Tab-separated table of C-alpha atoms in Angstrom:
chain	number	residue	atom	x	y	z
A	804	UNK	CA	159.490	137.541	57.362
A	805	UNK	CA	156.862	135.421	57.080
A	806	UNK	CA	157.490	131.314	57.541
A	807	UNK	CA	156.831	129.188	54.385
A	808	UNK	CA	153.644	128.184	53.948
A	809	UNK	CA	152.321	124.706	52.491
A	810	UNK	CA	148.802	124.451	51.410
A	811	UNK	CA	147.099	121.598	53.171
A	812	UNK	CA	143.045	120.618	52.510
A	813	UNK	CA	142.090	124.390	52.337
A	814	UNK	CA	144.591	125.867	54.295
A	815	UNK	CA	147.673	127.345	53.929
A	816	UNK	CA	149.468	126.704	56.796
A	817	UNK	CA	153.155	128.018	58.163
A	818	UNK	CA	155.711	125.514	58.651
A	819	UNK	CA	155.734	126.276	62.798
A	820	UNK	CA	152.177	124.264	63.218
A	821	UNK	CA	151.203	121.244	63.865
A	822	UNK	CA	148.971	120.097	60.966
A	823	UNK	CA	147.243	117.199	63.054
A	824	UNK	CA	145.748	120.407	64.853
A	825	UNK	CA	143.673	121.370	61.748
A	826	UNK	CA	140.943	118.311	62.083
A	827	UNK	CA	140.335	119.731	65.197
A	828	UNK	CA	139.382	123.120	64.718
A	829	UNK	CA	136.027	124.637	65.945
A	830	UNK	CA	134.514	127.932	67.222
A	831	UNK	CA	135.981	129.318	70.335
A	832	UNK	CA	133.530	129.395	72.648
A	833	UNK	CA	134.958	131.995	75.126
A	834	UNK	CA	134.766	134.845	72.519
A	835	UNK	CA	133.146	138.288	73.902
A	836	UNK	CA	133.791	140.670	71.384
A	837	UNK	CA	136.602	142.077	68.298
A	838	UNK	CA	136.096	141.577	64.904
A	839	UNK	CA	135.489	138.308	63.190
A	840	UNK	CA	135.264	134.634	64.419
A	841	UNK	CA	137.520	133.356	66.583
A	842	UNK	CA	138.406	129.369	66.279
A	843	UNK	CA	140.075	127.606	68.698
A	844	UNK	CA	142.746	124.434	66.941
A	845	UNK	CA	142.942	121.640	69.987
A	846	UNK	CA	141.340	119.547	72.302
A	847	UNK	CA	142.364	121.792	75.101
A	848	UNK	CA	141.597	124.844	73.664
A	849	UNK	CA	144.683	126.199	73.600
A	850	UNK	CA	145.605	127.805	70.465
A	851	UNK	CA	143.476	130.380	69.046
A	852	UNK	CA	143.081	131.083	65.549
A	853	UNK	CA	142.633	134.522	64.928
A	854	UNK	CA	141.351	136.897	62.218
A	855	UNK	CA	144.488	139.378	61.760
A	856	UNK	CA	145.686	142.102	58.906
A	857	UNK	CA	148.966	142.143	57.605
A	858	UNK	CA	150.389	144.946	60.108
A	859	UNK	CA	149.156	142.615	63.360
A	860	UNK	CA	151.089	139.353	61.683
A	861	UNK	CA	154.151	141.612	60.799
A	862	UNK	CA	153.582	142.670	64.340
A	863	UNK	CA	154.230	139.202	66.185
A	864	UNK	CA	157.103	138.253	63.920
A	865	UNK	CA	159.151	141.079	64.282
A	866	UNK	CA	158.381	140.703	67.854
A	867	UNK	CA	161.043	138.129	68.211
A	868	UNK	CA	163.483	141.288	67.995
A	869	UNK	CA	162.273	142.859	71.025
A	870	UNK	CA	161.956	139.877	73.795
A	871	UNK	CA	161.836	142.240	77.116
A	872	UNK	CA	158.114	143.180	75.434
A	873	UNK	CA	157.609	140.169	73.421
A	874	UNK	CA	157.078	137.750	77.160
A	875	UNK	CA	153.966	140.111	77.646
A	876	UNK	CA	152.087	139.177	74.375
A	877	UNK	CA	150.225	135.596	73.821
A	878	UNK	CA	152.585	132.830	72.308
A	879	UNK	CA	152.626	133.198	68.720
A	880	UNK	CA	152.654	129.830	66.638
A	881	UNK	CA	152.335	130.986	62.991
A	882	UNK	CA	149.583	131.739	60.062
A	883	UNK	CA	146.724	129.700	58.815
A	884	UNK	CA	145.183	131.089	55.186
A	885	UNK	CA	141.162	129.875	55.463
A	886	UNK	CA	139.924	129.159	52.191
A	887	UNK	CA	136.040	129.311	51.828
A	888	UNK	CA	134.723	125.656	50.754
A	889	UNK	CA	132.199	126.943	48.560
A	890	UNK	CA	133.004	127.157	44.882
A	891	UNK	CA	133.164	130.306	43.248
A	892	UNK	CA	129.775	132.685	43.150
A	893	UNK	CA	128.341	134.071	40.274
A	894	UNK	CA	127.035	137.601	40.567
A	895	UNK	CA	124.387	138.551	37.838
A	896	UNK	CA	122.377	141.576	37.656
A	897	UNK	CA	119.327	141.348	35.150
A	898	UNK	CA	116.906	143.735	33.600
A	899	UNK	CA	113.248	143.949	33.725
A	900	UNK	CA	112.851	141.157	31.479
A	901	UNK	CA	114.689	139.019	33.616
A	902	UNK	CA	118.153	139.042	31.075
A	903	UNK	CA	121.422	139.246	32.170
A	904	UNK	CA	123.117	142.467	31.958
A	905	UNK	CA	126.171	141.948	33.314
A	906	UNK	CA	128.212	138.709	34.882
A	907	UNK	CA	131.115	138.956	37.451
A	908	UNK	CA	132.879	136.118	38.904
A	909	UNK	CA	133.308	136.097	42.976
A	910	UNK	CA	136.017	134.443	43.587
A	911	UNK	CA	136.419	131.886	46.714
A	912	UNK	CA	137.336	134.245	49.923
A	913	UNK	CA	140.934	133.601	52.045
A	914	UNK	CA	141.468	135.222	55.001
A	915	UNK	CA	144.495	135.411	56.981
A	916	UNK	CA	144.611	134.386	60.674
A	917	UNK	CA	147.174	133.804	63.147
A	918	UNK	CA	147.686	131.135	65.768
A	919	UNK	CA	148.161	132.354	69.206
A	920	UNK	CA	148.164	131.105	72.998
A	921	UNK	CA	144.847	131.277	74.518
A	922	UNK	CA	145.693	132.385	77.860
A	923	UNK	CA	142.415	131.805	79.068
A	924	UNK	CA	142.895	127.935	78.986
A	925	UNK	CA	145.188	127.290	81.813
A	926	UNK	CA	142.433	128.681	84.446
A	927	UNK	CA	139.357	126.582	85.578
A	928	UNK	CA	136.670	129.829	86.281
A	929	UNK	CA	138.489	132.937	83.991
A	930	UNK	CA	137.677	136.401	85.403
A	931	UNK	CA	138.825	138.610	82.559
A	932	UNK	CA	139.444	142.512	81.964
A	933	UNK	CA	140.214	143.677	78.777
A	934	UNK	CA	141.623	147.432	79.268
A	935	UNK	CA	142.190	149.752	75.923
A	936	UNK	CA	145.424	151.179	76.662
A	937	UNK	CA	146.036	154.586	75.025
A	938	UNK	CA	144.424	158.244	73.673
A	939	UNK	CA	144.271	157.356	69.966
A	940	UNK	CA	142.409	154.240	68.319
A	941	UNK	CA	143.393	154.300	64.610
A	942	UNK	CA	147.030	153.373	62.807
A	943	UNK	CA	148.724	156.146	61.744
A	944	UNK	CA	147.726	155.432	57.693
A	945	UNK	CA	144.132	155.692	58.890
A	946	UNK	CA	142.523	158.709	56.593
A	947	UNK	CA	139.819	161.015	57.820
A	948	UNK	CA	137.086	158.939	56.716
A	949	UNK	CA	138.806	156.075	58.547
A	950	UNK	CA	139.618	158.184	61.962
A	951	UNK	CA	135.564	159.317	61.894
A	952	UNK	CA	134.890	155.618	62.063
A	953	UNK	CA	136.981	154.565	65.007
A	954	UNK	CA	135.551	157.147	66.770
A	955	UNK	CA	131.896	156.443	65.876
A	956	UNK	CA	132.439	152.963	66.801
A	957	UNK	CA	134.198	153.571	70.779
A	958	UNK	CA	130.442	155.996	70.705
A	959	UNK	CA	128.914	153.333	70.522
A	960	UNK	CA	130.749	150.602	72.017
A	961	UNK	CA	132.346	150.080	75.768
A	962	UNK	CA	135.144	152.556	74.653
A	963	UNK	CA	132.691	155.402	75.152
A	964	UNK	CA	131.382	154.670	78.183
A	965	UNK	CA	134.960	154.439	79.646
A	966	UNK	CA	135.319	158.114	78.476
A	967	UNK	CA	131.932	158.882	80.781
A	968	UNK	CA	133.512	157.092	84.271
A	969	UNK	CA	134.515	159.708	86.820
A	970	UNK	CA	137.793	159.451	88.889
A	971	UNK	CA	135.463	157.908	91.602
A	972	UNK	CA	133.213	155.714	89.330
A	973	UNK	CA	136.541	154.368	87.429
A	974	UNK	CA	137.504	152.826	90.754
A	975	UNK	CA	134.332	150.929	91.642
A	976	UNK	CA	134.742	149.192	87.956
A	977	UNK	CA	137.872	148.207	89.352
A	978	UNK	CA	136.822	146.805	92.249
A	979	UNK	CA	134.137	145.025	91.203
A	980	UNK	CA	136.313	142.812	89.182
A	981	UNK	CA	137.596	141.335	91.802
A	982	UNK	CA	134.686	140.282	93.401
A	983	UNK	CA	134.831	136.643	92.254
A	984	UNK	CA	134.165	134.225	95.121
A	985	UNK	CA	137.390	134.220	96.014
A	986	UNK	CA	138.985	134.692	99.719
A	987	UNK	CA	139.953	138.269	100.986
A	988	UNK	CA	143.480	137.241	101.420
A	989	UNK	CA	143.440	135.300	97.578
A	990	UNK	CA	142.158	138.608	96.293
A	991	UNK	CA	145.053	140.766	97.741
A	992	UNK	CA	147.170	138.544	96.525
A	993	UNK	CA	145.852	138.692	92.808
A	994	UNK	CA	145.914	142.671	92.957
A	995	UNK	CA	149.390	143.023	94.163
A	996	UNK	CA	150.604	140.583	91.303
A	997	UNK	CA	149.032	143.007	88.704
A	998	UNK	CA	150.682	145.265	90.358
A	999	UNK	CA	154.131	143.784	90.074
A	1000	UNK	CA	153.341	142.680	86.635
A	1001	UNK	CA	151.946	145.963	85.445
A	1002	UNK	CA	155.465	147.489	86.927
A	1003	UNK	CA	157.540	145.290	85.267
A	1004	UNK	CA	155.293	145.492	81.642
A	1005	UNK	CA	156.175	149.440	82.132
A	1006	UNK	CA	159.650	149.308	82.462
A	1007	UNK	CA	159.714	146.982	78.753
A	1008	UNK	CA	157.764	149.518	77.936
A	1009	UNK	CA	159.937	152.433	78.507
A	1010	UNK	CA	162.412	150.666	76.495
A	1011	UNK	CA	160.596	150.279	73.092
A	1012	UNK	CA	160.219	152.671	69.879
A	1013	UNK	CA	156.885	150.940	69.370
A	1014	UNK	CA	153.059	152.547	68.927
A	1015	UNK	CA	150.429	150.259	70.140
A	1016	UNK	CA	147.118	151.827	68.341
A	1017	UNK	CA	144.098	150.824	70.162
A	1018	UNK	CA	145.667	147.550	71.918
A	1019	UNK	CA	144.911	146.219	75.446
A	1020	UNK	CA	146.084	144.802	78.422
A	1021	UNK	CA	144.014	141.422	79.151
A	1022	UNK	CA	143.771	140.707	82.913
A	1023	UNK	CA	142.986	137.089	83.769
A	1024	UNK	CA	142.863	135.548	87.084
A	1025	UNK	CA	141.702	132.413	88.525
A	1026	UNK	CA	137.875	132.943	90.329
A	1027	UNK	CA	137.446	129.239	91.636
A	1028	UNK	CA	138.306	129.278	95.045
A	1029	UNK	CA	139.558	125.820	95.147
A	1030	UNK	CA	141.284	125.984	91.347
A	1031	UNK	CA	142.802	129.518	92.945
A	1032	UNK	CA	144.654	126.904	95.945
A	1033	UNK	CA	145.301	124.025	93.537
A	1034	UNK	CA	147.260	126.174	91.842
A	1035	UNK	CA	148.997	128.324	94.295
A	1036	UNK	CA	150.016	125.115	95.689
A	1037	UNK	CA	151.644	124.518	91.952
A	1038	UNK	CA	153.503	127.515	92.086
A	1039	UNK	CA	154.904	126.698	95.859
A	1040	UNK	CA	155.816	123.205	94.976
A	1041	UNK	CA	157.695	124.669	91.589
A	1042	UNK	CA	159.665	126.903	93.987
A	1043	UNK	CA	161.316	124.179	96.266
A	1044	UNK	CA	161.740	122.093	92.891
A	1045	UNK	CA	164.003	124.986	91.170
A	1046	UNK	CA	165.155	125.912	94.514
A	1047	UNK	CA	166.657	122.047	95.327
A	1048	UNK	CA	168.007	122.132	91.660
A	1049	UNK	CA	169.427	125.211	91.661
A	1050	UNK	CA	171.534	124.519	95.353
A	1051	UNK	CA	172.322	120.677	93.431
A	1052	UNK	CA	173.595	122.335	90.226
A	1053	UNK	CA	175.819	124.747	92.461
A	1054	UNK	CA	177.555	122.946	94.820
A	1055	UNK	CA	176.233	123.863	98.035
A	1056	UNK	CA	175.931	121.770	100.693
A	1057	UNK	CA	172.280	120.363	100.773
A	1058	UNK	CA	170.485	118.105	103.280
A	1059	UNK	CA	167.574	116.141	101.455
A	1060	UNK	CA	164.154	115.514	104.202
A	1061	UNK	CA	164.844	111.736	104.540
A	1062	UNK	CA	160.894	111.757	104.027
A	1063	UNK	CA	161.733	112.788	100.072
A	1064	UNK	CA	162.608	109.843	97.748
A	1065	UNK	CA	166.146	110.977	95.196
A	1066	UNK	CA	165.191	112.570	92.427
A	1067	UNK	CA	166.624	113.424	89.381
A	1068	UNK	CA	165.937	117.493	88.916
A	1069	UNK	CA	167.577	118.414	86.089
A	1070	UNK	CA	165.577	115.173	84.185
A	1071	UNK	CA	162.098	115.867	85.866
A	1072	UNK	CA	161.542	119.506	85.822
A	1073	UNK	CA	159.623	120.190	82.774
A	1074	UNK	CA	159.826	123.500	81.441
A	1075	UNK	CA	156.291	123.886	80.508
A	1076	UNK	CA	155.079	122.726	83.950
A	1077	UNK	CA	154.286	126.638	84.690
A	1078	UNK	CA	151.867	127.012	82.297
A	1079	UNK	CA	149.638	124.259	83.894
A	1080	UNK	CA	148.268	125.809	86.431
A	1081	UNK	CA	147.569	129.733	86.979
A	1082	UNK	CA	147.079	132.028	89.292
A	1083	UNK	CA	147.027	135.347	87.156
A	1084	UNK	CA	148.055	136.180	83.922
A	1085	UNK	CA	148.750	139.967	82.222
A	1086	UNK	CA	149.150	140.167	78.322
A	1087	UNK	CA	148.811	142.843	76.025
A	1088	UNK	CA	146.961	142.070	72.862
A	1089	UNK	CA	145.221	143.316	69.210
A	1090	UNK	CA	147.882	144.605	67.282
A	1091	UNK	CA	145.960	145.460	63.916
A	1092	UNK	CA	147.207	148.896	64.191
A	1093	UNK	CA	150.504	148.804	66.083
A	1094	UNK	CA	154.527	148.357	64.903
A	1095	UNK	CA	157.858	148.816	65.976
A	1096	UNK	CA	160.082	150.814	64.546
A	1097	UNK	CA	163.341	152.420	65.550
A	1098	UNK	CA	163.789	156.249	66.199
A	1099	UNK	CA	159.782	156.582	66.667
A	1100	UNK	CA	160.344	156.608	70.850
A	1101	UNK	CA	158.084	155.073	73.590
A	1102	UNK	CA	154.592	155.595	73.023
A	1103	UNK	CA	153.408	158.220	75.925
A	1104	UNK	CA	149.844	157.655	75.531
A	1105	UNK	CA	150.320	153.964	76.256
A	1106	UNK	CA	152.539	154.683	79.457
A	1107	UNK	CA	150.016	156.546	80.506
A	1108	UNK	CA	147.259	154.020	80.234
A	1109	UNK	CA	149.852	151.890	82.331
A	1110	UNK	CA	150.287	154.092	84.794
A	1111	UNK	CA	147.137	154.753	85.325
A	1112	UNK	CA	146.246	151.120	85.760
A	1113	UNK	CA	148.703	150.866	88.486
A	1114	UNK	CA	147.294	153.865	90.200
A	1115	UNK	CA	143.640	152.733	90.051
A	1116	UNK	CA	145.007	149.176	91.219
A	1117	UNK	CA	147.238	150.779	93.882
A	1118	UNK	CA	143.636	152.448	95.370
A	1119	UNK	CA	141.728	149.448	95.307
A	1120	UNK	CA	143.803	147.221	97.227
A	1121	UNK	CA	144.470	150.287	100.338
A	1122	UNK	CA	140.505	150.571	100.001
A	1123	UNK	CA	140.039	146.698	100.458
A	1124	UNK	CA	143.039	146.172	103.187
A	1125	UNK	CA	141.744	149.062	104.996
């Protein structure tokens, strides 16, 4: 169910967001495609507001029942309810003589949005990928008229000319995303962790009665070279921290370096500290077609998208190492 809302200046807004966010909102400026305008709600960019239906909203809030899937989809923060500034429209059509014939009231517009992580904010140089997963692009209550529109629309769009890539060709596409001017060793190291994370997004995936309809999986990884070691160095340092902590909260026997000053672990470990710098980042995303519900099974043609990913991936790292 959906979280209370309050109207505030124009907006209704769910009781999970901050409201000094709303002065701050503006077009997102990273936006490359989907439908409607995307607006981004801080300084740092890190929320997204997002144009959404009913069954994509339904879909992140009863998300919170299936966690081993729910890590692989952008935070969710709540709903925002846009209401168009403009006062209401009138809509007259006249005759020849320049009377009115007829009057209707437009009302003022509200659209629905969510509020979502941008995952894109925590790199420095983004090098995205945004893969359609699956063999069918409309929701199941889509009618024929409906269905001959989703498929008019891959025709002419990037879906199509996925359809037209060859077994060889498909590869190459691959490939050439990782050609940011990154390291040789850095770039190994960014395919394997799709890898792993593609792996692990399959096996949550075996485990959910759940049809994603023409979602994606959104590849991100870091393409400044020196960004790329700032924040490998993150990670490392992160590591020993937990490591240390974890050996303190324990028990064991632990010799400090006599070089490090005492510190507090527990206190000084922030949670959120992981989400400062990244290396990569997998999430699947657009859920305007797509639900859970139990006794429906795992969605094959979505497994096989994933699959198919690691294959591909699989191939282009023996072709680069090789």
């Amino acid at each position: 169910m959906a979280a209370p809302l309050r109207q505030v200046e124009g907006f209704f807004v769910s009781q999970s967001i901050n409201l000094n966010y709303l002065a701050s909102l503006k077009k997102f400026s990273d936006q490359l495609g989907g439908h409607g305008e995307l607006l981004s709600m801080d300084e740092e960019d890190s929320i997204i507001v997002k144009p959404c239906n009913g069954i994509e909203r339904d879909f992140y809030e009863n998300s919170i029942a299936h966690p081993g899937f729910a890590r692989w989809m952008p935070k969710y923060y709540g709903t925002l309810r846009l209401h168009d500034s403009q006062p209401p429209l009138l809509d007259q059509q006249l005759d020849v003589n320049n009377n009115i014939i007829s009057c209707d009231i437009k009302p003022q517009t509200t659209k629905e949005t969510i509020c979502i992580e941008n995952v894109l904010s925590k790199f420095k140089k983004p090098c995205v990928m945004d893969l359609k997963l699956g063999t069918q692009l409309w929701g199941e209550d889509a009618d024929e008229r409906k269905r001959q529109k989703a498929i008019l629309k891959a025709e002419r769009t990037t879906s199509e000319y996925c359809r037209n890539l060859t077994p060889i060709t498909i590869i190459k596409c691959f490939a050439d995303f990782f050609m940011a001017e990154i390291s040789p060793s850095q770039r190994q190291l960014v395919i394997n962790r799709f890898i792993e994370d593609l792996t692990s997004f399959l096996e949550a995936l075996e485990k959910q009665d759940v049809r994603l309809r023409s979602a994606s999986l959104l590849f991100v990884y870091e393409g400044d070279p020196n960004a790329f070691t700032e924040a490998l160095n993150k990670e490392e340092e992160e590591t020993q921290d937990n490591q240390k902590s974890s050996k303190l909260t324990s028990g064991e026997d632990y010799v400090e370096d006599e070089d490090i000053e005492d510190t507090d672990y527990d206190s000084d470990i922030d949670e959120d500290d992981d989400d400062e710098f990244k290396v990569t980042e997998l999430k699947i995303i657009d859920f305007a077609h797509s639900y859970f519900r139990d006794g429906v099974g795992k969605d094959e043609g979505c497994l096989l998208g994933v699959n198919n990913a690691i294959r591909c991936l699989k191939q282009v790292l023996n072709e680069i190492t090789n």
